[in-house]
XYZ file of C-alpha atoms in Angstrom:
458
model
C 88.288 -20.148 -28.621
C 89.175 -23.910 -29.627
C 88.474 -25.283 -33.006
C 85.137 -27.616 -33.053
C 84.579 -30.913 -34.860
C 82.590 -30.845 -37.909
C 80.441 -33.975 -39.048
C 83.322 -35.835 -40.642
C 85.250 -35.573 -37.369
C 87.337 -33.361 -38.966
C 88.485 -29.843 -37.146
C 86.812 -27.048 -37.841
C 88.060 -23.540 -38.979
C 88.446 -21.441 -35.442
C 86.296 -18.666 -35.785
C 88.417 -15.289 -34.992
C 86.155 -12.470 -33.279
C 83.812 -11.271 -30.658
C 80.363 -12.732 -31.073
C 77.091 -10.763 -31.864
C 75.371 -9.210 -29.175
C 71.958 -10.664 -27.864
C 68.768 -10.056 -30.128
C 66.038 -8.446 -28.458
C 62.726 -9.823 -29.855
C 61.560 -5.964 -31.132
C 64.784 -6.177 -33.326
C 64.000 -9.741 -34.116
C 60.291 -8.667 -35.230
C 61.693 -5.813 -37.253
C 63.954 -8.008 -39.478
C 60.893 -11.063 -39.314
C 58.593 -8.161 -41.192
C 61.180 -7.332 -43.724
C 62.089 -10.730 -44.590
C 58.347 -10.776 -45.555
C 58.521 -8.043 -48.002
C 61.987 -9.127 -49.586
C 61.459 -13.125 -49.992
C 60.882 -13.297 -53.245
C 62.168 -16.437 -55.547
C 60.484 -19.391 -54.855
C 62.438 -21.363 -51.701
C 65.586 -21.428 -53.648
C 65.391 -18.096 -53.614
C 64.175 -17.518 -49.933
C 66.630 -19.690 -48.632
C 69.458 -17.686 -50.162
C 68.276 -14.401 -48.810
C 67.848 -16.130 -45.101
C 71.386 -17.371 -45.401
C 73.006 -14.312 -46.894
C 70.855 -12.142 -44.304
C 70.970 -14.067 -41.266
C 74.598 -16.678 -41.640
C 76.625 -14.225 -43.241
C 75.568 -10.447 -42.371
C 74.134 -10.776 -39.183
C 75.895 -13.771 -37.628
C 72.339 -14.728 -35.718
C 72.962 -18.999 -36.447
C 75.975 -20.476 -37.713
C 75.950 -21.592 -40.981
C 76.028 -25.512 -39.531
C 73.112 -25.077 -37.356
C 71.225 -22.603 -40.278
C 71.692 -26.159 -42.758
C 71.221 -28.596 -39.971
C 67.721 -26.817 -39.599
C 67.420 -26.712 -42.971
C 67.790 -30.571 -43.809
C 65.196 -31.254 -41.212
C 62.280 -28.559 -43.091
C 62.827 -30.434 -46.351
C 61.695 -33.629 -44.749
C 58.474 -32.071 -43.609
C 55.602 -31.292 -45.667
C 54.772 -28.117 -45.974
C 56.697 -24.550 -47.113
C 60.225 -25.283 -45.847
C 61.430 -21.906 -46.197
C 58.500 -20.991 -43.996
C 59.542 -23.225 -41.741
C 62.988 -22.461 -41.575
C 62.223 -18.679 -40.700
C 59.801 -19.999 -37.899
C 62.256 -22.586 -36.367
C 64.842 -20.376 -36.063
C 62.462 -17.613 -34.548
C 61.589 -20.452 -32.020
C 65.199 -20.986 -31.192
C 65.937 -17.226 -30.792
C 62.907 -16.703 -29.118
C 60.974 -19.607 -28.043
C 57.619 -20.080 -29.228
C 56.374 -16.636 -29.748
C 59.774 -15.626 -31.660
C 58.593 -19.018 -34.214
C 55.075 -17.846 -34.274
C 56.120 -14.014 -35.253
C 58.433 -15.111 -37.249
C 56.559 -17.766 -39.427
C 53.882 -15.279 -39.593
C 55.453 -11.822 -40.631
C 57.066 -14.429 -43.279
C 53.329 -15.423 -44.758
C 51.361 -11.362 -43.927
C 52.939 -9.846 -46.544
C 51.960 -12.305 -49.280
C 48.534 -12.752 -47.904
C 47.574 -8.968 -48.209
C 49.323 -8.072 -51.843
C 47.143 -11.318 -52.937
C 43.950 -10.438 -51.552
C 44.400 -7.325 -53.186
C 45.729 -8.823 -56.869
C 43.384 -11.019 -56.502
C 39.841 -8.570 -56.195
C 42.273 -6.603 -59.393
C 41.938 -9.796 -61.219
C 38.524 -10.298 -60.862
C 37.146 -6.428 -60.803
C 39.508 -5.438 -63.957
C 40.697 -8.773 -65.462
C 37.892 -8.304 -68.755
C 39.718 -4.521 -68.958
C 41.698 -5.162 -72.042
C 45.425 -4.563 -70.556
C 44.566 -6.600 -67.905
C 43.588 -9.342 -69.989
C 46.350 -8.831 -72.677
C 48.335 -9.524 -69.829
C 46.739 -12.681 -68.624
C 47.482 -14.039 -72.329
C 50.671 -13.776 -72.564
C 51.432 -14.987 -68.554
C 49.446 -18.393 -69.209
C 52.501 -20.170 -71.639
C 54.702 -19.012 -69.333
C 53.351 -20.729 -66.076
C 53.272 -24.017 -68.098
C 56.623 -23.140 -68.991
C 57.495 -22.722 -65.333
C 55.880 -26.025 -64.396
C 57.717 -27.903 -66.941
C 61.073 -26.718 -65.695
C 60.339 -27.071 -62.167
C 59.367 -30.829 -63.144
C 62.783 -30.982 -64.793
C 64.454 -29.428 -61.662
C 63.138 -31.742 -59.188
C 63.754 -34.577 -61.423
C 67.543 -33.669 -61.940
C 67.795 -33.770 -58.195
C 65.978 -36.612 -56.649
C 66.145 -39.241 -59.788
C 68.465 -41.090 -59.032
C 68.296 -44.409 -59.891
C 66.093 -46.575 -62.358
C 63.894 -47.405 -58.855
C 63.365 -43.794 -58.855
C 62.691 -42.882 -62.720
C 59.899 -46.035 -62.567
C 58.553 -44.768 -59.338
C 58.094 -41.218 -61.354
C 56.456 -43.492 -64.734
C 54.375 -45.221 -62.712
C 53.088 -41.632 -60.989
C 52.602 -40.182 -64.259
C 50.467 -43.206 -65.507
C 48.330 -43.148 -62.244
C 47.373 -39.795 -62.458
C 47.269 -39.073 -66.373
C 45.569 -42.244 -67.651
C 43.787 -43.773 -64.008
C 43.091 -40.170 -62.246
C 44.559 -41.467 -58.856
C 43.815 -39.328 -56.097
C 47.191 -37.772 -55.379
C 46.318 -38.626 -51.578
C 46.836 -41.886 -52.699
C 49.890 -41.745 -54.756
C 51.553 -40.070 -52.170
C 50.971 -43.256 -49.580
C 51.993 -45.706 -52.213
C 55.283 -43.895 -52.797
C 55.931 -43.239 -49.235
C 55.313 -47.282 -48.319
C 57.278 -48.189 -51.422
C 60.034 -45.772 -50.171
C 60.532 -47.648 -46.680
C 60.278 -50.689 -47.745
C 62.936 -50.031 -50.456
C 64.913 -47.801 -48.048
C 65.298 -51.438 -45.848
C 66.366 -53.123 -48.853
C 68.376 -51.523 -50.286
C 69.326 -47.986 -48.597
C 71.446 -46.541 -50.861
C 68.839 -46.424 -53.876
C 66.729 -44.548 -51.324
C 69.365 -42.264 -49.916
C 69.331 -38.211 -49.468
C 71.568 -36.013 -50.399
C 70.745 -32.912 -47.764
C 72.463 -29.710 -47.770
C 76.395 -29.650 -47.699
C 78.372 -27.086 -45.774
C 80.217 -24.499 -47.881
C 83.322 -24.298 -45.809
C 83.166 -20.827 -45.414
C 84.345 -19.187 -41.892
C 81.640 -15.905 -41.330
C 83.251 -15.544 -37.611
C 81.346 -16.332 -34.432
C 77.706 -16.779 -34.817
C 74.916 -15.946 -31.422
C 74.074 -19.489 -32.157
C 77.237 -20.953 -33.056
C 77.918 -24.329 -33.599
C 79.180 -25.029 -30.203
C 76.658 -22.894 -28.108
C 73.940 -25.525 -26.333
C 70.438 -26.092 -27.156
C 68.662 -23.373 -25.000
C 66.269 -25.040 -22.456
C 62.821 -24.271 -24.193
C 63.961 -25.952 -27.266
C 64.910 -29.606 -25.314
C 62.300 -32.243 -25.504
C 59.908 -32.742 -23.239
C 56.685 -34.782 -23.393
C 55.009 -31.664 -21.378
C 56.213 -29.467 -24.694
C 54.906 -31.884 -27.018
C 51.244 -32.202 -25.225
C 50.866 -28.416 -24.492
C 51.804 -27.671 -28.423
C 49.258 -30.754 -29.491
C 46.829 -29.314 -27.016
C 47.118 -25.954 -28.240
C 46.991 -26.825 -31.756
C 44.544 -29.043 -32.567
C 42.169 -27.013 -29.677
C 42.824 -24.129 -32.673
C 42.203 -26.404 -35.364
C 38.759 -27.755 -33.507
C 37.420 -24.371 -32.569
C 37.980 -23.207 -36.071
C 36.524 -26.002 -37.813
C 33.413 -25.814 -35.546
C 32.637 -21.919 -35.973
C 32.343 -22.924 -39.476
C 30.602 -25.651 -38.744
C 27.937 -24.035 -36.710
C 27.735 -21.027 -39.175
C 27.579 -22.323 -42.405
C 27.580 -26.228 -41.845
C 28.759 -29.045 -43.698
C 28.157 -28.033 -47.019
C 29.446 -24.264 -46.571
C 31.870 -23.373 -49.313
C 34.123 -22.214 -45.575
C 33.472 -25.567 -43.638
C 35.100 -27.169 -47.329
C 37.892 -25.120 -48.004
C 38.848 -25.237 -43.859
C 38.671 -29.322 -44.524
C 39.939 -29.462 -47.580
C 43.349 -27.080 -47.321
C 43.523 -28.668 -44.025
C 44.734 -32.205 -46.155
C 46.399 -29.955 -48.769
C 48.455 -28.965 -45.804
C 49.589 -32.494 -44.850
C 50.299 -33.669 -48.399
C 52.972 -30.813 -50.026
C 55.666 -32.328 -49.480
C 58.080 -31.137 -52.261
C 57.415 -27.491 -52.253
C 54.189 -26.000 -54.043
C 54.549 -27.662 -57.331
C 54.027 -31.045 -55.177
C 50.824 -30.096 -54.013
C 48.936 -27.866 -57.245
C 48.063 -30.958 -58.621
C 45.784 -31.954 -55.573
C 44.439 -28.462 -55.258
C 43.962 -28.535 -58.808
C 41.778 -31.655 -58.360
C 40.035 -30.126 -55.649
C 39.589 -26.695 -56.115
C 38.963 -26.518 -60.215
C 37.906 -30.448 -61.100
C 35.719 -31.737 -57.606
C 34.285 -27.893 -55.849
C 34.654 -25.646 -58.841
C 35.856 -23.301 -56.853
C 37.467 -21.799 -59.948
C 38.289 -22.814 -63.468
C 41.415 -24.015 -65.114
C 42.320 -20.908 -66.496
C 41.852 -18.990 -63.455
C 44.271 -21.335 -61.805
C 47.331 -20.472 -64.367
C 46.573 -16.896 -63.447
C 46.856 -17.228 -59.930
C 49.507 -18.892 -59.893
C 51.530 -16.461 -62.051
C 50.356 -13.692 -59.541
C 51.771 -16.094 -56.471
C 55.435 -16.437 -58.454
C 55.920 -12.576 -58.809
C 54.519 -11.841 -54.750
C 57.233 -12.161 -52.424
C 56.474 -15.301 -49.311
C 56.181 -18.679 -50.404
C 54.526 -19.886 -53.553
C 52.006 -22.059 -51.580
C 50.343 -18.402 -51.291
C 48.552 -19.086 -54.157
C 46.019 -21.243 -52.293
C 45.063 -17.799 -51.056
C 44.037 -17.106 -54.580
C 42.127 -20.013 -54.974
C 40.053 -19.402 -51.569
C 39.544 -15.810 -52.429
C 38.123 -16.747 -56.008
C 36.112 -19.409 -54.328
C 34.342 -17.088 -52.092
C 34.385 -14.296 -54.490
C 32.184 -17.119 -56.705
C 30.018 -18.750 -54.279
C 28.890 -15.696 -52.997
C 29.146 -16.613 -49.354
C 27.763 -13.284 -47.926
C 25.560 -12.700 -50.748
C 26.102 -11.257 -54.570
C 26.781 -7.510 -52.714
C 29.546 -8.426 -50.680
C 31.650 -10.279 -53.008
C 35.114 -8.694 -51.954
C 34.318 -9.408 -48.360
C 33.939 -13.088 -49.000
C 36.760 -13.412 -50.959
C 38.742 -11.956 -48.291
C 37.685 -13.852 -45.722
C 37.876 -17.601 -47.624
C 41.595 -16.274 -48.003
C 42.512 -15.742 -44.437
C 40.616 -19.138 -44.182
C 42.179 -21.143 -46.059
C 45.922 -19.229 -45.386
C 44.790 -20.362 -41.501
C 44.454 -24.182 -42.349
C 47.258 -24.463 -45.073
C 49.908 -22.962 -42.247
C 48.556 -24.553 -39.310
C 50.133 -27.743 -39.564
C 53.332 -26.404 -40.562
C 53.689 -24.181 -36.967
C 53.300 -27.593 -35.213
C 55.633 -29.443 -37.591
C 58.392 -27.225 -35.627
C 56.865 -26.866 -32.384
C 56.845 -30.409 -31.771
C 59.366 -31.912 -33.930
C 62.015 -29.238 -33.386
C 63.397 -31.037 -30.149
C 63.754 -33.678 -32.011
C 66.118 -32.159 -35.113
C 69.589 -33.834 -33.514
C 68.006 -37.312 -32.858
C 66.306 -37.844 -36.556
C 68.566 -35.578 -38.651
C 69.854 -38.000 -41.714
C 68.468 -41.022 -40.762
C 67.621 -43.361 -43.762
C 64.723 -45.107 -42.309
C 63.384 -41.728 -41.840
C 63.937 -40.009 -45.051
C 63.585 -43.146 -47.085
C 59.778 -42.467 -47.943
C 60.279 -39.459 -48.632
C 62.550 -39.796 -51.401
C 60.134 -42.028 -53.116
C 57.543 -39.527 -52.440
C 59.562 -36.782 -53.887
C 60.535 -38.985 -57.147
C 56.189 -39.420 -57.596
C 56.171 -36.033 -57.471
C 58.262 -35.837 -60.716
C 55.639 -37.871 -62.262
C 52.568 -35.373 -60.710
C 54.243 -32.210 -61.624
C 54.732 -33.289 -65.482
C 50.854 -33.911 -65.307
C 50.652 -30.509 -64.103
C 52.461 -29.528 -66.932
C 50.149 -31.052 -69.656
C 47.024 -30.003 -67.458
C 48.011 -26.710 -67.855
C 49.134 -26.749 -71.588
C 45.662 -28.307 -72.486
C 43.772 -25.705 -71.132
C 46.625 -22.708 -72.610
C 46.185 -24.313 -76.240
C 42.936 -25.531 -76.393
C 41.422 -22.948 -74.303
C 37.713 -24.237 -75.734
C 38.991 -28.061 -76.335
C 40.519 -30.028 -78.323
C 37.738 -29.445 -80.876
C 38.482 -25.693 -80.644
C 40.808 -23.318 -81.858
C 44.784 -23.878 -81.397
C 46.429 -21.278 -80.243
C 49.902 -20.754 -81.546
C 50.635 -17.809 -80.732
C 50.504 -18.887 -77.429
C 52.614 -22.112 -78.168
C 55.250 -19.764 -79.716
C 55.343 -17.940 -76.282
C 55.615 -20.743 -74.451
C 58.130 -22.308 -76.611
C 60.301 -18.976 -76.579
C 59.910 -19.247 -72.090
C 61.066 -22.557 -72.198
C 63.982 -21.156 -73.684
C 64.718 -18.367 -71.372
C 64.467 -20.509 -68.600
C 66.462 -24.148 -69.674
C 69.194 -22.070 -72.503
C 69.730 -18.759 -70.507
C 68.221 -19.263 -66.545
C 66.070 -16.229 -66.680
C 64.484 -15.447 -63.966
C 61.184 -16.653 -62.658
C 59.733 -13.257 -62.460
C 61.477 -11.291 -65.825
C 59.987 -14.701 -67.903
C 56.836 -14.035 -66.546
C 56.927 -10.230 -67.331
C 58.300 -10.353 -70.679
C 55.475 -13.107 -71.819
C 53.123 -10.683 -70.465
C 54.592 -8.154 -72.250
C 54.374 -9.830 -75.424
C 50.645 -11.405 -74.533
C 49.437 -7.546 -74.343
C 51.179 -6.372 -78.088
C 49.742 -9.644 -79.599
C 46.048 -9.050 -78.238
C 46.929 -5.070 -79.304
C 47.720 -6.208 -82.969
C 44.889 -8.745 -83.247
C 42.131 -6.044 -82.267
C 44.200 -3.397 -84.511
């Protein structure tokens, strides 16, 4: 086998070996449904475990290809881990291989949620369950404030940047911008900056590590497979397909419940949620938060911290905590009456789960083709590197949101909590000082929640 060219025009290692055998699509389906159960760690985390499992161990895609895939899901809004799994199901095995694969990656989530969630709600005035809840709400603040600093780190880049992130903040915090709109205004000011001046503007991606796993089925040399060309006639049937899914969903609701339906809302609203998380989940909480707690009162503030510490310790991606919010929403309104609460809570989950993921099937559907033509280009990525520095901005507002509602849990005119502040003091340690672990933070402030509630009622 003769060395290939990498990027840089530079050779490549030879790879040394006989290449994996074919993948049926039952073997495919089998490794698609434990992925599900095993993603845990927030995309970071996800990411690793597809690479490790599917670049390294299994040889399925090379290691260029896996990252070449990867740089275009980051561009997209939406769950790019998620995406990831389902593009590369779509390459293995066309559009049902995506579809299976996208979804086995989301099931898992969906079901241990629906059932955490009807725990939360049945049990959560039980005293250990609530203990728990104490302790867990400094810690999601905690969480939020690092993942603010994490994104930060990463896309800030330049003074353009760090004022595009001020100027975020100060729309949200002090003017309570729409994030819809913040999002536009940092996407226009990124491609008019990215013509201006490019490098402010530019993406880093996802390097290559170098590293020589032997032959992979989809190696870096092995051509696109026929279904995964574009075609106009791929395009339309996917469009056609999609939004005919998106239509006949929206009008069953319609027709049952109508406009004002808490189901006709959530399929409307999570429908815009879907287009606007660009980012990862973080991105897109402080929308839903609008939404959800501040415009439909779906839920309350405190419910959301507690949902979203149950979505960081399920495995599948953290977006899953919209499924939270829908099943607390339906749970609430009562949409099939006050004896059927569990039902409706179920079923505004798989609602809202259906239009949150929608979009982000088509995303690779349609766009996949297209991976080799706009991979890297500035023009393209400019906006959204001024959308991701906004973000920065959003997420610390998050951050406050949440520590407002922790601390001052019945207003500023109300009681301070510090034992709470302690807690979330001691998390932002664990996580900045010693990189603990998402999941062990969040366990160990529950921990400590539960003996503090124990003592105080002692």
């Amino acid at each position: 086998m003769t060395a290939q060219s990498d990027t840089t025009g530079n050779p490549a290692q030879p790879r040394s070996g006989p290449a994996p055998a074919p993948v049926s699509f039952r073997v495919a389906l089998r490794f698609w449904l434990k992925l599900g159960f095993i993603s845990f760690g927030g995309p970071a985390g996800q990411i690793a475990i597809m690479h490790q499992e599917l670049v390294e161990k299994r040889r399925w895609i090379s290691e260029r290809r896996f990252l070449h895939a990867l740089n275009y899901c980051m561009v997209l809004p939406g769950p790019e881990a998620q995406q990831l799994d389902t593009y590369i199901g779509w390459l293995m095995h066309r559009t049902w291989g995506g579809i299976v694969a996208g979804t086995l990656f989301v099931l898992p989530s969906l079901f241990i949620l629906i059932a955490l969630s009807w725990i939360y709600l049945a049990f959560g005035d039980v005293p250990l369950v609530a203990g728990i809840l104490y302790g867990i709400k400094p810690a999601v603040t905690a969480i939020v404030l690092f993942d603010a600093y994490r994104i930060g780190t990463r896309a800030l880049k330049s003074p353009v940047l760090w004022g595009i992130a001020a100027a975020a903040f100060i729309a949200v915090f002090f003017f309570r911008l729409p994030f819809p709109w913040i999002v536009l205004g940092a996407g226009i000011i990124g491609a008019i900056g990215g013509r201006i001046s490019p490098r402010t503007f530019a993406t880093g991606g996802h390097g290559e590590s170098g590293e020589n796993y032997g032959p992979a089925l989809i190696d870096d040399h092995t051509p696109t497979p026929g279904h995964a060309r574009f075609a106009w006639s791929r395009v339309a049937r996917a469009l056609i397909v999609g939004l005919g899914l998106w239509v006949a969903a929206i009008a069953g609701l319609l027709a049952l419940y109508g406009t004002g339906g808490t189901l006709t809302q959530m399929a409307w609203f999570f429908t815009k949620a879907a287009l606007l998380t660009f980012g990862g989940a973080y991105a897109v909480l402080p929308y839903v938060v609008q939404g959800a707690v501040e415009h439909y009162h779906w839920l309350t503030a405190s419910q959301m911290i507690d949902g979203l510490a149950l979505g960081e310790t399920t495995p599948g991606p953290l977006i899953m905590v919209v499924a939270f919010v829908g099943f607390v929403g339906g749970w609430t309104a009562q949409v099939f009456g006050p004896e059927n609460a569990a039902l409706a809570g179920a079923t505004a989950a798989l609602v809202v789960t259906f239009f949150t993921f929608l979009p982000s099937f088509l995303f690779i559907l349609i766009g996949g083709p297209l991976v080799e033509s706009t991979h890297r280009q500035p023009h393209l990525t400019a906006p959204l590197t001024g959308i991701t520095a906004a973000i920065v901005g959003v997420i610390l507002n998050l951050a406050l949101f949440f520590a407002w509602h922790v601390l001052w849990p019945g207003g500023f005119e109300g009681r301070f909590e510090w034992p709470l502040l302690a807690l979330g003091i001691a998390a932002l340690i664990a996580l900045f000082r010693f990189r603990v672990g998402i999941v062990a933070v969040i366990a160990g402030c529950g921990i400590a929640g539960l003996a503090l509630r124990l003592l105080a009622s002692s």
